[in-house]
Coordinates of C-alpha atoms and ligand atoms in Angstrom, one line a residue:
P1092 CA -37.8 -12.6 -51.3
P1093 CA -39.0 -9.3 -50.0
R1094 CA -37.0 -7.9 -47.2
A1095 CA -37.8 -5.6 -44.3
G1096 CA -35.3 -3.1 -42.8
A1097 CA -32.9 -4.5 -40.1
P1098 CA -35.0 -5.2 -37.0
T1099 CA -34.8 -2.6 -34.2
H1100 CA -36.1 -3.2 -30.8
D1101 CA -36.2 -1.3 -27.6
G1102 CA -34.9 -2.8 -24.5
F1103 CA -31.9 -5.1 -24.1
T1104 CA -31.0 -8.4 -25.7
L1105 CA -30.7 -11.8 -23.8
L1106 CA -28.1 -14.0 -25.4
T1107 CA -28.0 -17.6 -24.2
G1108 CA -24.7 -19.3 -24.9
G1109 CA -23.1 -15.9 -25.7
L1110 CA -19.7 -16.9 -24.6
G1111 CA -19.5 -20.0 -26.9
G1112 CA -17.7 -20.0 -30.2
V1113 CA -20.6 -18.8 -32.2
G1114 CA -22.0 -16.7 -29.5
T1115 CA -18.9 -14.5 -29.1
E1116 CA -19.0 -13.6 -32.8
I1117 CA -22.8 -12.8 -32.7
A1118 CA -22.2 -10.7 -29.6
A1119 CA -19.5 -8.7 -31.2
H1120 CA -21.7 -8.3 -34.3
L1121 CA -24.7 -7.0 -32.3
L1122 CA -22.6 -4.7 -30.2
R1123 CA -21.5 -2.8 -33.3
T1124 CA -24.9 -1.3 -33.4
P1125 CA -24.8 1.7 -31.1
G1126 CA -27.0 1.5 -28.0
T1127 CA -27.1 -2.3 -27.9
R1128 CA -27.2 -3.8 -24.4
L1129 CA -26.4 -7.5 -24.1
L1130 CA -27.2 -9.8 -21.2
I1131 CA -25.2 -13.0 -21.7
V1132 CA -26.1 -16.0 -19.7
G1133 CA -24.4 -19.4 -19.2
R1134 CA -23.8 -22.0 -16.6
T1135 CA -20.2 -21.1 -15.9
P1136 CA -19.9 -19.1 -12.6
A1137 CA -19.5 -15.4 -13.2
A1138 CA -16.0 -15.4 -11.5
E1139 CA -14.8 -17.9 -14.1
A1140 CA -16.6 -16.7 -17.3
V1141 CA -14.3 -14.7 -19.4
V1142 CA -16.2 -11.9 -21.4
P1143 CA -13.6 -11.1 -24.1
P1144 CA -12.3 -7.6 -23.8
R1145 CA -13.3 -6.8 -27.4
L1146 CA -16.8 -7.2 -26.4
R1147 CA -16.5 -4.9 -23.4
E1148 CA -14.7 -2.3 -25.5
L1149 CA -17.7 -2.5 -28.1
G1150 CA -20.5 -1.7 -25.8
E1151 CA -22.6 -2.7 -22.8
V1152 CA -22.3 -6.3 -21.8
R1153 CA -23.5 -8.1 -18.6
Y1154 CA -22.8 -11.7 -17.8
A1155 CA -25.0 -13.7 -15.4
R1156 CA -24.7 -17.2 -14.4
A1157 CA -28.0 -18.9 -15.3
D1158 CA -28.9 -22.3 -16.6
V1159 CA -31.2 -21.6 -19.3
T1160 CA -33.4 -24.6 -18.3
D1161 CA -33.9 -23.1 -14.9
E1162 CA -36.7 -20.6 -15.1
R1163 CA -36.0 -19.1 -11.8
Q1164 CA -32.4 -18.3 -12.5
V1165 CA -33.1 -16.9 -16.0
R1166 CA -35.9 -14.7 -14.5
A1167 CA -33.6 -13.4 -11.9
A1168 CA -30.8 -12.5 -14.4
V1169 CA -33.4 -10.8 -16.7
E1170 CA -34.9 -8.8 -13.8
A1171 CA -31.5 -7.7 -12.5
A1172 CA -30.5 -6.5 -15.9
A1173 CA -33.8 -4.6 -16.5
E1174 CA -33.3 -2.9 -13.2
A1175 CA -29.7 -2.0 -13.8
W1176 CA -30.3 -0.6 -17.3
G1177 CA -33.8 0.8 -16.7
T1178 CA -35.1 -0.9 -19.8
P1179 CA -37.0 -4.1 -20.4
L1180 CA -36.1 -7.3 -22.2
G1181 CA -36.6 -6.5 -25.9
S1182 CA -35.2 -9.4 -27.8
V1183 CA -34.0 -13.0 -27.3
L1184 CA -31.3 -15.0 -29.0
H1185 CA -31.1 -18.6 -27.9
L1186 CA -27.7 -20.3 -28.7
A1187 CA -27.3 -22.4 -25.7
G1188 CA -27.0 -26.0 -26.7
T1189 CA -24.9 -29.3 -26.5
L1190 CA -23.8 -31.3 -29.4
V1191 CA -24.3 -35.0 -28.6
E1192 CA -22.9 -37.3 -31.3
R1193 CA -23.6 -41.0 -30.8
P1194 CA -25.1 -43.9 -32.7
V1195 CA -28.8 -44.3 -32.1
S1196 CA -28.3 -47.7 -30.5
E1197 CA -26.3 -45.9 -27.8
L1198 CA -28.8 -43.2 -27.0
D1199 CA -29.9 -44.0 -23.5
T1200 CA -32.4 -41.7 -21.5
A1201 CA -29.6 -39.7 -19.9
T1202 CA -27.9 -39.0 -23.2
W1203 CA -31.3 -37.9 -24.8
R1204 CA -31.9 -35.6 -21.9
R1205 CA -28.4 -34.1 -22.1
A1206 CA -28.8 -33.5 -25.9
L1207 CA -32.3 -31.9 -25.5
Q1208 CA -32.1 -29.9 -22.3
A1209 CA -30.5 -26.6 -23.1
K1210 CA -32.1 -26.3 -26.6
V1211 CA -35.5 -27.7 -26.0
R1212 CA -36.3 -27.0 -22.3
G1213 CA -34.2 -23.8 -22.5
A1214 CA -36.2 -22.5 -25.4
W1215 CA -39.5 -23.3 -23.6
T1216 CA -38.2 -21.4 -20.6
L1217 CA -37.5 -18.4 -22.7
H1218 CA -40.9 -18.7 -24.5
R1219 CA -42.5 -18.5 -21.0
I1220 CA -40.4 -15.7 -19.6
T1221 CA -40.9 -13.5 -22.7
A1222 CA -44.7 -13.5 -22.2
D1223 CA -44.0 -11.0 -19.5
H1224 CA -41.9 -8.7 -21.5
P1225 CA -42.3 -6.6 -24.7
V1226 CA -40.2 -8.8 -26.8
G1227 CA -40.1 -8.0 -30.4
S1228 CA -37.6 -10.6 -31.6
F1229 CA -37.2 -14.2 -30.6
V1230 CA -34.5 -16.1 -32.5
T1231 CA -33.2 -19.6 -31.9
F1232 CA -30.0 -21.1 -33.3
S1233 CA -30.8 -24.4 -35.0
S1234 CA -29.0 -26.6 -37.4
V1235 CA -29.4 -28.2 -40.7
N1236 CA -29.4 -31.4 -38.9
G1237 CA -32.8 -30.6 -37.6
F1238 CA -34.1 -30.7 -41.2
F1239 CA -31.9 -33.3 -42.9
G1240 CA -31.0 -35.4 -39.9
G1241 CA -27.3 -36.7 -39.7
A1242 CA -25.3 -39.7 -38.9
M1243 CA -24.5 -39.9 -35.2
N1244 CA -26.8 -36.9 -34.7
A1245 CA -30.3 -38.2 -34.0
A1246 CA -30.7 -36.5 -30.6
Y1247 CA -29.1 -33.3 -31.8
A1248 CA -31.4 -33.4 -34.9
A1249 CA -34.5 -33.9 -32.7
A1250 CA -33.4 -31.0 -30.4
N1251 CA -33.0 -28.6 -33.4
A1252 CA -36.3 -29.8 -35.1
C1253 CA -38.0 -28.8 -31.9
L1254 CA -36.6 -25.4 -32.0
D1255 CA -37.9 -25.1 -35.6
A1256 CA -41.3 -26.3 -34.4
L1257 CA -41.4 -23.8 -31.7
A1258 CA -40.8 -20.9 -34.1
H1259 CA -44.0 -22.1 -36.1
Y1260 CA -45.9 -22.5 -32.9
R1261 CA -45.0 -19.1 -31.7
R1262 CA -45.9 -17.5 -35.0
G1263 CA -49.2 -19.3 -34.8
L1264 CA -49.8 -17.4 -31.6
G1265 CA -48.9 -14.2 -33.3
L1266 CA -45.5 -14.0 -31.5
P1267 CA -42.3 -13.1 -33.0
A1268 CA -40.1 -16.1 -33.8
Q1269 CA -37.3 -17.3 -36.1
S1270 CA -35.3 -20.4 -36.0
L1271 CA -32.0 -20.2 -38.0
A1272 CA -30.9 -23.6 -39.3
W1273 CA -27.2 -23.2 -39.7
S1274 CA -24.7 -25.3 -41.6
M1275 CA -21.3 -25.4 -40.2
W1276 CA -19.4 -22.3 -38.8
R1277 CA -15.9 -22.9 -39.9
E1278 CA -13.7 -23.5 -36.8
R1279 CA -16.1 -22.0 -34.4
G1280 CA -17.7 -23.5 -31.3
V1281 CA -18.7 -27.2 -31.7
S1282 CA -17.1 -27.2 -35.2
R1283 CA -13.7 -26.4 -34.0
G1284 CA -11.2 -29.1 -34.9
Y1285 CA -13.8 -31.0 -36.9
G1286 CA -11.8 -33.2 -39.2
L1287 CA -14.3 -34.1 -41.9
T1288 CA -15.0 -30.6 -43.5
A1289 CA -14.2 -31.9 -47.0
L1290 CA -16.7 -34.6 -46.6
T1291 CA -19.2 -32.1 -45.4
E1292 CA -18.7 -29.9 -48.4
A1293 CA -18.8 -33.0 -50.8
R1294 CA -22.2 -33.8 -49.3
G1295 CA -23.5 -30.4 -50.4
Y1296 CA -23.3 -28.4 -47.1
R1297 CA -21.6 -25.1 -47.1
L1298 CA -19.0 -24.2 -44.5
L1299 CA -19.4 -20.6 -43.3
D1300 CA -16.6 -18.4 -42.4
V1301 CA -17.6 -15.7 -39.9
T1302 CA -18.1 -13.0 -42.4
A1303 CA -20.4 -15.1 -44.5
A1304 CA -22.3 -16.4 -41.5
L1305 CA -23.0 -12.9 -40.1
R1306 CA -24.3 -11.8 -43.5
S1307 CA -26.6 -14.7 -43.4
F1308 CA -27.6 -13.8 -40.0
D1309 CA -28.5 -10.2 -41.0
L1310 CA -30.3 -11.4 -44.2
A1311 CA -32.3 -14.0 -42.3
R1312 CA -33.4 -11.5 -39.7
S1313 CA -34.7 -9.2 -42.3
L1314 CA -37.0 -11.8 -43.7
D1315 CA -40.6 -12.2 -42.3
E1316 CA -40.3 -16.0 -42.1
P1317 CA -40.2 -18.5 -39.2
Ligands
NAP1448 N1 -20.7 -24.2 -34.5 C1 -21.4 -24.6 -35.5 O1 -20.8 -24.9 -36.6 C2 -22.9 -24.6 -35.5 C3 -23.6 -25.1 -36.5 C4 -25.0 -25.2 -36.4 C5 -25.7 -24.8 -35.3 N2 -24.9 -24.3 -34.2 C6 -25.7 -23.9 -33.1 O2 -25.2 -22.6 -32.6 C7 -25.3 -22.6 -31.2 C8 -24.0 -22.2 -30.6 O3 -23.0 -23.2 -30.9 P1 -21.4 -23.1 -30.6 O4 -20.8 -23.8 -31.7 O5 -21.1 -21.7 -30.4 O6 -21.3 -23.9 -29.3 P2 -20.5 -23.8 -28.0 O7 -19.2 -23.1 -28.3 O8 -20.4 -25.2 -27.3 O9 -21.3 -22.9 -27.0 C9 -22.5 -23.2 -26.4 C10 -22.8 -22.3 -25.3 O10 -24.0 -22.7 -24.7 C11 -23.8 -22.5 -23.3 N3 -24.8 -23.5 -22.6 C12 -24.9 -24.9 -22.8 N4 -25.9 -25.3 -22.0 C13 -26.4 -24.3 -21.4 C14 -27.4 -24.1 -20.4 N5 -28.1 -25.2 -19.9 N6 -27.7 -22.9 -19.8 C15 -27.0 -21.8 -20.3 N7 -26.0 -21.9 -21.2 C16 -25.7 -23.1 -21.6 C17 -22.4 -22.9 -22.9 O11 -22.0 -22.1 -21.8 P3 -21.8 -22.7 -20.4 O12 -21.0 -24.0 -20.5 O13 -21.2 -21.7 -19.6 O14 -23.2 -23.1 -19.9 C18 -21.7 -22.3 -24.2 O15 -21.2 -21.0 -24.0 C19 -25.8 -24.0 -30.7 O16 -27.2 -24.0 -30.5 C20 -25.5 -24.9 -31.9 O17 -26.3 -26.0 -32.0 C21 -23.6 -24.2 -34.2

């Protein structure tokens, strides 16, 4: 398909879940572009959150404690970063999420909520906040489970399907949006220690090492598709 150049945006990037297994790799990748400024948010208190030294060595990184489902907290973090850097929020990468694996029969209300909160409510919070900023890129990290479903993954699949739907919804409003439906990142984040990778591959899913995943990331962002 036709490709555009790599997206460039003024302003800083808000990365939710940026200290997670996948988030750290994405952060390092983004920081290799000179001038990148990253605001990472997570629920872990700032005093306990460890920003890997390799990230700080690569470029400008701020960490703020903010639950992505709490609009007030995220707004405060964004405003503090905008003031400190003297530049507005320019792009959003939403990686915060929780993998909840459970048979459908055991999915009670609390479990559904836990599975949906960070992804769905979080994405909606970001959708609302970005309305007040010149955001040129809005990318959510979704999963193949959102498209194909998956055993034990009904709630996780629903959460990801919602992210994909939000991308279409935003595009319908003329707003930037992409939802990247990943297969498994090898030994990263929620996939670390997963024992059934051979079965995953036998079922036709590709396991991505970091290099392949980052290439996919760059390619996907150059395509004008939700
Ligand atoms: N790893 C894979 O193979 C894979 C495959 C497909 C899709 N994905 C998607 O990629 C994204 C990142 O996954 P990962 O594997 O890196 O997961 P991870 O290591 O568990 O990281 C998730 C991050 O999200 C943050 N988070 C969770 N709830 C939050 C909330 N309410 N507010 C703010 N931050 C929150 C966590 O930080 P705190 O605990 O500090 O809040 C954590 O840093 C997820 O959306 C996942 O579904 C991953």
